[in-house]
mmCIF file with all atom_site columns, C-alpha atoms in Angstrom:
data_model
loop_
_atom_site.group_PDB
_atom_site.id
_atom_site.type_symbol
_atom_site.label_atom_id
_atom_site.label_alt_id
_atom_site.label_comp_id
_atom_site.label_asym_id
_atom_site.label_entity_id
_atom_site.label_seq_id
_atom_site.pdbx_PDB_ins_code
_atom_site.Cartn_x
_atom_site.Cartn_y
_atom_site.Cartn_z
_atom_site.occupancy
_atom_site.B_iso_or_equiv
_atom_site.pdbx_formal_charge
_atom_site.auth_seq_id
_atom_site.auth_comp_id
_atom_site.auth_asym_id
_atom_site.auth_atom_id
_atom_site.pdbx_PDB_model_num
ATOM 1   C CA . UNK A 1 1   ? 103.101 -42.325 22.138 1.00 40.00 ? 1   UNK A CA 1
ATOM 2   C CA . UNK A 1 2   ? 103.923 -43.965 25.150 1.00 42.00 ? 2   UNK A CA 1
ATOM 3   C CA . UNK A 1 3   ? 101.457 -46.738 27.468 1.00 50.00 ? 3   UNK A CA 1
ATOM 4   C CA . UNK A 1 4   ? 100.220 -44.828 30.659 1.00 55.00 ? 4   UNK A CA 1
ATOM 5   C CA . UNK A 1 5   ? 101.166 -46.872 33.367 1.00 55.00 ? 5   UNK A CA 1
ATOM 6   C CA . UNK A 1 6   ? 98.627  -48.511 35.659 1.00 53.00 ? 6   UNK A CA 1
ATOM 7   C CA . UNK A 1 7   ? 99.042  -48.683 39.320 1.00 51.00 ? 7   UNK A CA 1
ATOM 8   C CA . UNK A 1 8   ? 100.518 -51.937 39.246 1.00 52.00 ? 8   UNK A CA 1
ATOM 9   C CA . UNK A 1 9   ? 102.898 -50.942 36.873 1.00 54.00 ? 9   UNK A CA 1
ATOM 10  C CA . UNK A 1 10  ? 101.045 -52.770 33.848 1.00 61.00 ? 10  UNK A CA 1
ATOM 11  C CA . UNK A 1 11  ? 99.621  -50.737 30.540 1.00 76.00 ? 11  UNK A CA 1
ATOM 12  C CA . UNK A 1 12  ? 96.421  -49.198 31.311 1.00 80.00 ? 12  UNK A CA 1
ATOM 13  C CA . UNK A 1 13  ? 94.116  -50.045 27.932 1.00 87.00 ? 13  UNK A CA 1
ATOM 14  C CA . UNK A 1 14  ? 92.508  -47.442 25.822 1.00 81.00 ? 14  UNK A CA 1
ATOM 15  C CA . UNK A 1 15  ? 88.805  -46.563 26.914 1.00 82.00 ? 15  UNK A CA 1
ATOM 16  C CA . UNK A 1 16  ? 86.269  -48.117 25.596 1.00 83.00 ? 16  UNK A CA 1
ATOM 17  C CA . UNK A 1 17  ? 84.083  -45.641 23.874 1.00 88.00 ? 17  UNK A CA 1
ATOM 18  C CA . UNK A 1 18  ? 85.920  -42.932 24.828 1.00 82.00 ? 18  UNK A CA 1
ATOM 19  C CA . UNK A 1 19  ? 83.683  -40.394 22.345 1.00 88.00 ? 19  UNK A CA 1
ATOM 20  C CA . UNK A 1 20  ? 80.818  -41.638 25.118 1.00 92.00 ? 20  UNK A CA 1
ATOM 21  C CA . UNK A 1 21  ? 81.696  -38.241 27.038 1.00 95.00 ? 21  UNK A CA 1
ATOM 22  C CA . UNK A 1 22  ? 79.896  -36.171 24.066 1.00 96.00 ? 22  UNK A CA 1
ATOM 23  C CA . UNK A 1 23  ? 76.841  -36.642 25.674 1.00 97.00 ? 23  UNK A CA 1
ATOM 24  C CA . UNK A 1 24  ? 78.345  -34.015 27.866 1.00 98.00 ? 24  UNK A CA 1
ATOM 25  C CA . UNK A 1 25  ? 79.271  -31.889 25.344 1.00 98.00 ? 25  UNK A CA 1
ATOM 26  C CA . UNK A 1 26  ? 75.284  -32.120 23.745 1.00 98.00 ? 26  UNK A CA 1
ATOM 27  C CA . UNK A 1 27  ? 73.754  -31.264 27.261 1.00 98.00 ? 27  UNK A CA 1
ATOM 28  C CA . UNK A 1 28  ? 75.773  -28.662 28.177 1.00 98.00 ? 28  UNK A CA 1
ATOM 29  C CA . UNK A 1 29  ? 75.390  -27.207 24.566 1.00 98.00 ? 29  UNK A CA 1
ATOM 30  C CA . UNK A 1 30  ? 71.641  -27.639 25.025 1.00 98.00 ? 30  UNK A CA 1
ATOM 31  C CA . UNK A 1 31  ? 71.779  -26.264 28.663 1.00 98.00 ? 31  UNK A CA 1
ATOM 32  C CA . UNK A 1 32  ? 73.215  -23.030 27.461 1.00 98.00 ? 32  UNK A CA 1
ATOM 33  C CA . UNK A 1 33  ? 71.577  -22.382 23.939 1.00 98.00 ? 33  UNK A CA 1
ATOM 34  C CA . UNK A 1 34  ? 68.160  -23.145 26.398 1.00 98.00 ? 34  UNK A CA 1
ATOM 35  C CA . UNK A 1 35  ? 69.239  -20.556 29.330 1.00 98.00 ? 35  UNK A CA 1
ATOM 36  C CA . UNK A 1 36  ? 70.741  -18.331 26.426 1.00 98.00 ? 36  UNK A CA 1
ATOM 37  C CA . UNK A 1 37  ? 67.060  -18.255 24.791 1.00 98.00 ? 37  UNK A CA 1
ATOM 38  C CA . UNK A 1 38  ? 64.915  -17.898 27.824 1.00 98.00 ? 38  UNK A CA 1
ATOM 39  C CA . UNK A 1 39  ? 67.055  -15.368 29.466 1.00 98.00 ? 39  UNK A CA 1
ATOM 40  C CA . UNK A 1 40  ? 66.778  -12.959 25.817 1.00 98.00 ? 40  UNK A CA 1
ATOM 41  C CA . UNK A 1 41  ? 63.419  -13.313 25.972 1.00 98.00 ? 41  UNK A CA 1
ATOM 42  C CA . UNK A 1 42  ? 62.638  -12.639 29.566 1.00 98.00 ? 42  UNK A CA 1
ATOM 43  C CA . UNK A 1 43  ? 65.138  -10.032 30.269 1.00 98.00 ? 43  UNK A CA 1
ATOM 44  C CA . UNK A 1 44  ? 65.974  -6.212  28.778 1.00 98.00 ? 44  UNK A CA 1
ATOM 45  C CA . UNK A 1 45  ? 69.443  -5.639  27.773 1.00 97.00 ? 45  UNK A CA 1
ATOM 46  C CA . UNK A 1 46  ? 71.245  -4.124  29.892 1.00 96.00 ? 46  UNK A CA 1
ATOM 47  C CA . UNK A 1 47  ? 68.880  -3.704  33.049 1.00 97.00 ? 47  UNK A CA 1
ATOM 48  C CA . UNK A 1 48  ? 69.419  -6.304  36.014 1.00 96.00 ? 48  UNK A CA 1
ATOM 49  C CA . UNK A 1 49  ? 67.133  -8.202  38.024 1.00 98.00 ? 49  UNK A CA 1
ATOM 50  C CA . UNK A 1 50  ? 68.570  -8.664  41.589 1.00 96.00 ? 50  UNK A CA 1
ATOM 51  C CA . UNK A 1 51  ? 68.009  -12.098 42.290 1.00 97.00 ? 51  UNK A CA 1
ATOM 52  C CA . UNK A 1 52  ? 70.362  -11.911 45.667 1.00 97.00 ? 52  UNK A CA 1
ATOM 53  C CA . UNK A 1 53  ? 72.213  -9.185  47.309 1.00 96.00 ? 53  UNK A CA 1
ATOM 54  C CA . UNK A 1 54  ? 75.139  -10.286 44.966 1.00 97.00 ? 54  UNK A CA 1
ATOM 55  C CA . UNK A 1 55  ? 73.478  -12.059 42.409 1.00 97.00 ? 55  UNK A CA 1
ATOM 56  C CA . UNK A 1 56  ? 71.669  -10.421 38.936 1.00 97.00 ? 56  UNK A CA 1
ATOM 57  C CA . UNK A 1 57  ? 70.955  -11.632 35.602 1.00 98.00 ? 57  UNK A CA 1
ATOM 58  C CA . UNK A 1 58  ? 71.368  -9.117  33.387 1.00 97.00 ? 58  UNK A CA 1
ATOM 59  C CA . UNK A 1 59  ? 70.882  -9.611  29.552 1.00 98.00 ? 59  UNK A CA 1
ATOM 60  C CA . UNK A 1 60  ? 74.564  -8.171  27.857 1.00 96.00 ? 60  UNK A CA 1
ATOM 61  C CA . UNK A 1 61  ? 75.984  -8.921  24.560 1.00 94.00 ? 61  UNK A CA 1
ATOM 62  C CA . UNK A 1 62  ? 79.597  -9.221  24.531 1.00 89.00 ? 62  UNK A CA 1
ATOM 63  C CA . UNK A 1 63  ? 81.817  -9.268  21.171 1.00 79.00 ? 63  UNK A CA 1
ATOM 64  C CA . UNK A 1 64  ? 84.616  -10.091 22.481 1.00 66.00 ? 64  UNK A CA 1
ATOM 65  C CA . UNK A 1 65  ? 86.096  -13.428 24.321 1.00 62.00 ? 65  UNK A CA 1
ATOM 66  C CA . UNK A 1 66  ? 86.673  -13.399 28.466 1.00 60.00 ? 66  UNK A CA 1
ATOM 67  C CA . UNK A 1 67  ? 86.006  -10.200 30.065 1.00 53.00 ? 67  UNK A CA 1
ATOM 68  C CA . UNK A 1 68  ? 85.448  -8.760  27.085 1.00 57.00 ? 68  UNK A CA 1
ATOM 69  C CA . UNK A 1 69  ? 88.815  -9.232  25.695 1.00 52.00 ? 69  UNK A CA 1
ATOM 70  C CA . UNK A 1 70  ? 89.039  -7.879  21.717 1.00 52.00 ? 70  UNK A CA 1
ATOM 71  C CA . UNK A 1 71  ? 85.191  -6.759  22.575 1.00 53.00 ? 71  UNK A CA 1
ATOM 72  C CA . UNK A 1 72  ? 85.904  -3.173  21.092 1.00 56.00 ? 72  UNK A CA 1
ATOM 73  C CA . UNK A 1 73  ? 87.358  -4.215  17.924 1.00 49.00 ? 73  UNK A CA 1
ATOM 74  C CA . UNK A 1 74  ? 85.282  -3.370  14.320 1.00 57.00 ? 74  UNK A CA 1
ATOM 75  C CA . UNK A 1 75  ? 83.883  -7.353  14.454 1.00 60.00 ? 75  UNK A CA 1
ATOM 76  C CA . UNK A 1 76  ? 87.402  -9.367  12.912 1.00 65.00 ? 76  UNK A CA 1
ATOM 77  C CA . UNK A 1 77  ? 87.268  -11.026 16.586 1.00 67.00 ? 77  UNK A CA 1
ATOM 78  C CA . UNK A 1 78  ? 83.905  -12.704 15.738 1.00 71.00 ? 78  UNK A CA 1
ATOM 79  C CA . UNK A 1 79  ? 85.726  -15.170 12.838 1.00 80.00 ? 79  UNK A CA 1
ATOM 80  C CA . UNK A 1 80  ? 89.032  -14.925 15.345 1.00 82.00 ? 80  UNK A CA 1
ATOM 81  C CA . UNK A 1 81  ? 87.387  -16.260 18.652 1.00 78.00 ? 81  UNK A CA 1
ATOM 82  C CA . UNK A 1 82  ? 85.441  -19.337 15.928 1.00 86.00 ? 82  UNK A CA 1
ATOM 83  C CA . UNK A 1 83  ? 88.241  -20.581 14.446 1.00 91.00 ? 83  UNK A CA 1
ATOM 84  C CA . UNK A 1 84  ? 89.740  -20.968 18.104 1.00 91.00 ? 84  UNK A CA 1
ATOM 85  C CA . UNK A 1 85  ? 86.727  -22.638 19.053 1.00 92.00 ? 85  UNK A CA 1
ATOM 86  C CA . UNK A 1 86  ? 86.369  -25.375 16.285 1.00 95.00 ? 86  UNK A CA 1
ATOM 87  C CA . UNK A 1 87  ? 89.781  -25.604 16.308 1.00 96.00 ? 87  UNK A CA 1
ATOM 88  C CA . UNK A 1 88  ? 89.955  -26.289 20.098 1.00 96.00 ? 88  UNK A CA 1
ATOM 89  C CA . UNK A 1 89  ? 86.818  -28.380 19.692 1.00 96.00 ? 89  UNK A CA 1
ATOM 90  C CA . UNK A 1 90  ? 88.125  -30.573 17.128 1.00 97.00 ? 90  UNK A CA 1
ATOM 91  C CA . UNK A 1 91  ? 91.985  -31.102 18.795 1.00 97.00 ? 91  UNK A CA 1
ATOM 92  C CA . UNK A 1 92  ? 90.309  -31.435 22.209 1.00 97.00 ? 92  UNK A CA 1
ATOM 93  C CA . UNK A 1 93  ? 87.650  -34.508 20.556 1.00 96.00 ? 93  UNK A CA 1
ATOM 94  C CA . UNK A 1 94  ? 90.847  -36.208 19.022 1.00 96.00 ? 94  UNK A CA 1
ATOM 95  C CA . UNK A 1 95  ? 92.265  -35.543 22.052 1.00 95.00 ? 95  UNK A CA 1
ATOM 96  C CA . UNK A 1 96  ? 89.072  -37.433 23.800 1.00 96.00 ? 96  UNK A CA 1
ATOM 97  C CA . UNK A 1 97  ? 89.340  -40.123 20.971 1.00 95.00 ? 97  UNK A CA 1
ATOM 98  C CA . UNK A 1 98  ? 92.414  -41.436 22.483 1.00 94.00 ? 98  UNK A CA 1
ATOM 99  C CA . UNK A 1 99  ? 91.435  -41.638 26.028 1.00 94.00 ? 99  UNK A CA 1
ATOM 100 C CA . UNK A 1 100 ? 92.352  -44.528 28.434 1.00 91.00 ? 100 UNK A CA 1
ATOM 101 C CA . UNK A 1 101 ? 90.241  -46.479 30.679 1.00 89.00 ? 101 UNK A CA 1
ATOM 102 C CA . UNK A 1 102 ? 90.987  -44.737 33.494 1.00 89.00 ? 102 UNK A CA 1
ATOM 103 C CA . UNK A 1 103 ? 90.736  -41.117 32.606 1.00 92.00 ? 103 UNK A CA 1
ATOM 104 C CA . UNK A 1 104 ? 87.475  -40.517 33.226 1.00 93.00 ? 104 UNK A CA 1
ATOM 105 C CA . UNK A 1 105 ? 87.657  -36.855 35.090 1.00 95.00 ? 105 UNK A CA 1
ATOM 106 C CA . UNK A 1 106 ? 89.961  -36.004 31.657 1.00 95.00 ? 106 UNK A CA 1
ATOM 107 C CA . UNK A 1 107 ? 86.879  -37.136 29.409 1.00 96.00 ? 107 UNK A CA 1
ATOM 108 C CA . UNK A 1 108 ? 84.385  -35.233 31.759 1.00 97.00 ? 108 UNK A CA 1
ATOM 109 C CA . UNK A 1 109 ? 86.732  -32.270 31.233 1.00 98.00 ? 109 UNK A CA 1
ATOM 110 C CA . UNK A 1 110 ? 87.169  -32.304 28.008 1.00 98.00 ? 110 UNK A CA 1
ATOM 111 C CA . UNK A 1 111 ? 83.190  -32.594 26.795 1.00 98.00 ? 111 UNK A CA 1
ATOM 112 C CA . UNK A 1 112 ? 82.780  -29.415 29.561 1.00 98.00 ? 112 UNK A CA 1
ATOM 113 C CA . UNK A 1 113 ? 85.372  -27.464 27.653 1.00 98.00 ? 113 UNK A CA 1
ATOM 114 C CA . UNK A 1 114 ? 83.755  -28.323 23.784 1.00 98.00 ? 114 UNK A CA 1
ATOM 115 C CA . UNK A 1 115 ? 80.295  -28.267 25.135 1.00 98.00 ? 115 UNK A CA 1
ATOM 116 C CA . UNK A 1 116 ? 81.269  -24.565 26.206 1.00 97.00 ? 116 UNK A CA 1
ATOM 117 C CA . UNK A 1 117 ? 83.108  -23.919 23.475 1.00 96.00 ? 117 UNK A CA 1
ATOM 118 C CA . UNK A 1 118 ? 80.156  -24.682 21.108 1.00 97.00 ? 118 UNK A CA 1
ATOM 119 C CA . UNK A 1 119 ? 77.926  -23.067 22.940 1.00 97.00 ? 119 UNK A CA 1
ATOM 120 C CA . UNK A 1 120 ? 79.587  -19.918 22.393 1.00 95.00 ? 120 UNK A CA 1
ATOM 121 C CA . UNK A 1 121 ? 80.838  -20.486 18.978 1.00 95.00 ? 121 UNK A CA 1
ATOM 122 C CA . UNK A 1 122 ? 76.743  -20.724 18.309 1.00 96.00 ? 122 UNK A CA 1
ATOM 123 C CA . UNK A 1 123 ? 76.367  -17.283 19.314 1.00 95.00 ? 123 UNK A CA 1
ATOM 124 C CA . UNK A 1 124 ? 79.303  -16.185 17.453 1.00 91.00 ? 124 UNK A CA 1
ATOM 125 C CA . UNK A 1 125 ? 77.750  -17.217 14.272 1.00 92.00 ? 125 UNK A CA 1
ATOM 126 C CA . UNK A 1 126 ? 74.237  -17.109 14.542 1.00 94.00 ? 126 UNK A CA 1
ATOM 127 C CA . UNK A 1 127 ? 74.015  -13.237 16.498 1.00 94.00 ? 127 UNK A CA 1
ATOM 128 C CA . UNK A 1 128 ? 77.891  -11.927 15.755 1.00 89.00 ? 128 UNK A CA 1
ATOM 129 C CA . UNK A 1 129 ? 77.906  -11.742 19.996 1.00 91.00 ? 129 UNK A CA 1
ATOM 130 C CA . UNK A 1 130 ? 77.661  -13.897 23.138 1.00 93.00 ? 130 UNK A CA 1
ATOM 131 C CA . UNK A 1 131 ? 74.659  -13.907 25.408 1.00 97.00 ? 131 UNK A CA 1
ATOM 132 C CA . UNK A 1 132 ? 75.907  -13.243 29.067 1.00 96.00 ? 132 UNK A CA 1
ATOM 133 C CA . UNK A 1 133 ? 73.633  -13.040 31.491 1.00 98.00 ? 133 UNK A CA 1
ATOM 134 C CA . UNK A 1 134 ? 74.890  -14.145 34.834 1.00 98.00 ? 134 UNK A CA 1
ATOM 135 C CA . UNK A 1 135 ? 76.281  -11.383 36.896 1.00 97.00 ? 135 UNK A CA 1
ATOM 136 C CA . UNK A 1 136 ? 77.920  -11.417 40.410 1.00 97.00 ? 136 UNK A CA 1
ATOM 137 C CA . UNK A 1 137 ? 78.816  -8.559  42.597 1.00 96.00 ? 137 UNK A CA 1
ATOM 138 C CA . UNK A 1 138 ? 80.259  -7.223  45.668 1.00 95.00 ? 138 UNK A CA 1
ATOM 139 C CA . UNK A 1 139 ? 80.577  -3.903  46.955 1.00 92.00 ? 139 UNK A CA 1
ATOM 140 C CA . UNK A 1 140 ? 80.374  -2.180  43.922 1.00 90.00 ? 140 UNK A CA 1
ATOM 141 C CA . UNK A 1 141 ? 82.477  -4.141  42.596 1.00 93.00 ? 141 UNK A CA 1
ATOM 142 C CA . UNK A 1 142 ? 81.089  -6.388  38.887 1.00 91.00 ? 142 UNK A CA 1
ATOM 143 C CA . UNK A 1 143 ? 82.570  -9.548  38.096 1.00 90.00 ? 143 UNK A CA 1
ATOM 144 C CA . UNK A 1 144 ? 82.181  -9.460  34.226 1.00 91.00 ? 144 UNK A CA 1
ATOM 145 C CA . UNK A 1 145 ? 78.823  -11.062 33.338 1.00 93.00 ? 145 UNK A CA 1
ATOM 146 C CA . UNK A 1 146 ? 78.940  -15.282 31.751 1.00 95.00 ? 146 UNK A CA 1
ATOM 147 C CA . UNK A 1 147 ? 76.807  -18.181 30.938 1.00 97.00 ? 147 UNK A CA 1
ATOM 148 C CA . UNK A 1 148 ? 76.427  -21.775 31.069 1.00 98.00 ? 148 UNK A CA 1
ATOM 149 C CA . UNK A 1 149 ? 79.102  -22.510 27.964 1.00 97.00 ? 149 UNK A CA 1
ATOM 150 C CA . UNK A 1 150 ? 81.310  -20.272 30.053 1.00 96.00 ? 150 UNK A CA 1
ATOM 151 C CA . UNK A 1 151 ? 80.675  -22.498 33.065 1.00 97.00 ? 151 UNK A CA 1
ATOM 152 C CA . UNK A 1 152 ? 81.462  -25.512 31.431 1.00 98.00 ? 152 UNK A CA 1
ATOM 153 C CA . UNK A 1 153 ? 84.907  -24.198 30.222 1.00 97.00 ? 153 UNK A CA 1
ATOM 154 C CA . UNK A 1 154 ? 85.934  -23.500 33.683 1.00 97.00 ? 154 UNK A CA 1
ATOM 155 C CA . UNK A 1 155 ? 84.943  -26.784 35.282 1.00 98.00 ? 155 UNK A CA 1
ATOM 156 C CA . UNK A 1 156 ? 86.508  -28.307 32.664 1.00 98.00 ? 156 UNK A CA 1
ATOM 157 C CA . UNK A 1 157 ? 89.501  -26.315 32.657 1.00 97.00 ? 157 UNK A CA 1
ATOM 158 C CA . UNK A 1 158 ? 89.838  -27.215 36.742 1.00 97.00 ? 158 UNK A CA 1
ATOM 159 C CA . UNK A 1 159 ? 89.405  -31.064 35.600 1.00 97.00 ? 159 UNK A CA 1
ATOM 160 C CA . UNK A 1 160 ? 92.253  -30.730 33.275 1.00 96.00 ? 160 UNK A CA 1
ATOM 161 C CA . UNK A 1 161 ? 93.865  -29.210 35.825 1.00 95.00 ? 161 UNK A CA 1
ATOM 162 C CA . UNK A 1 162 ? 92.951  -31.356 38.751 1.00 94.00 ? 162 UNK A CA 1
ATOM 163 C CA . UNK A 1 163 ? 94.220  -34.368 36.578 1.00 92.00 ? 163 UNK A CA 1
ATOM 164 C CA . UNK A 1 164 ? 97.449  -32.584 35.265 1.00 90.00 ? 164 UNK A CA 1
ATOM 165 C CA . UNK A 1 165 ? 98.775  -32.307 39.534 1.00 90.00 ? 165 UNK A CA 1
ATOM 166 C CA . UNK A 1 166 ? 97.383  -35.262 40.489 1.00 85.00 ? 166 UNK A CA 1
ATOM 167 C CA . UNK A 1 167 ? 98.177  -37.095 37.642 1.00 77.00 ? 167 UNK A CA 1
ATOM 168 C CA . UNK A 1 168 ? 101.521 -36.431 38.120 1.00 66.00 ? 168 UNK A CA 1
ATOM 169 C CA . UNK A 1 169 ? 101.716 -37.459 41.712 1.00 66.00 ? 169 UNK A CA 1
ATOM 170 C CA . UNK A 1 170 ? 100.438 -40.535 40.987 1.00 66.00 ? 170 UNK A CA 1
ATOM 171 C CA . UNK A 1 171 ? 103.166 -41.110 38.080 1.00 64.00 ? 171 UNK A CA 1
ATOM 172 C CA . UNK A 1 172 ? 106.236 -39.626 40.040 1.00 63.00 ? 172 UNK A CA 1
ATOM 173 C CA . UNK A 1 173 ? 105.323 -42.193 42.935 1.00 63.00 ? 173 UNK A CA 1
ATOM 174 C CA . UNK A 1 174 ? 105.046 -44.966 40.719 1.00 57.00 ? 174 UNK A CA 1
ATOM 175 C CA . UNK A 1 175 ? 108.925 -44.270 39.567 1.00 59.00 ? 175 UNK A CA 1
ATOM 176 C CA . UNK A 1 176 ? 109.952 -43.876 43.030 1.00 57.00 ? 176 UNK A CA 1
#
C-alpha cells in the first residue's frame, strides 16, 4: 500500500484513532432504531399523515433493499440484503481502521454508511422488514418511502464521493 502524499509532498501519517468515527456509526444507529420505534408506535401502516404539502410519514414495511428492490421475493432477500450489510460493515470498519490524518470527511462517511447499514440490518433480523416511514411527494408523484439508516447511507455515500473527485484533484495537481 502506498503513503498518501501530503500537500507538501511529504507522507501524510496514519490517523490517530481512526475507529474514533464509530461514535457516528452508534448515534446514527440510535437515531434510527429511536425514530424507527416512535414512528411504529405513533403511526398506522400504511395511512399518511401530511406533515407538508409534499411531506408524509407514513408507517410501510419494506422486504426488500432500495425502492423495494427483491421486495416481492418469498423472504431469501432478508439473509441476502444481511450478509451485504455485515459484510459492508465489517470491510468498510477495516477500511476506517486504516485511515490517515487527514481524511476526516472519508471517516465521517464511512461511520454514515455502517451506522445506516446497521440500522437496517437491525430490522432485517429482529422484524424480517425495514421500517420506512419518511415519504416525499410531488404531483402525484411518490418518492419511495426511507429512514434515518437510509439517510446516513446517502450522506455518506456523497462523502465518499465528494472525497473520491476532489481527492483526485488534489493528487493530479500535486504530480503536475
Amino acid at each position: 500500500m502506498r503513503n498518501k502524499q501530503g500537500d507538501n509532498g511529504t507522507s501524510v501519517p496514519p490517523m490517530s484513532k481512526p475507529l474514533r468515527w464509530l461514535w457516528l456509526t452508534v448515534a446514527v444507529v440510535l437515531l434510527d432504531l429511536g425514530t424507527k420505534a416512535l414512528m411504529s408506535s405513533v403511526l398506522s401502516y400504511g395511512q399518511p399523515v401530511e406533515v407538508l404539502p409534499f411531506f408524509n410519514l407514513t408507517l410501510l414495511h419494506n422486504t426488500g433493499a432500495a425502492f423495494s428492490f427483491l421486495a416481492g421475493h418469498p423472504g431469501w432477500q432478508r439473509w441476502f440484503f444481511a450478509i451485504i450489510a455485515v459484510g459492508a460493515s465489517v470491510g468498510l470498519t477495516i477500511w476506517m481502521s486504516r485511515l490517515k490524518a487527514d481524511e476526516k470527511l472519508l471517516g465521517a462517511s464511512l461511520a454514515l454508511i455502517i451506522g445506516g447499514a446497521l440500522g437496517n440490518l437491525y430490522d432485517r433480523l429482529v422484524h424480517g422488514y425495514v421500517v420506512d416511514f419518511l415519504s416525499f411527494h410531488a404531483a402525484g408523484w411518490y418518492y419511495p418511502a426511507f429512514n434515518v439508516a437510509d439517510i446516513g447511507i446517502t450522506l455518506g455515500a456523497i462523502g465518499l464521493i465528494w472525497e473520491s473527485v476532489f481527492e483526485g484533484r488534489k493528487q493530479a495537481r500535486r504530480r503536475g
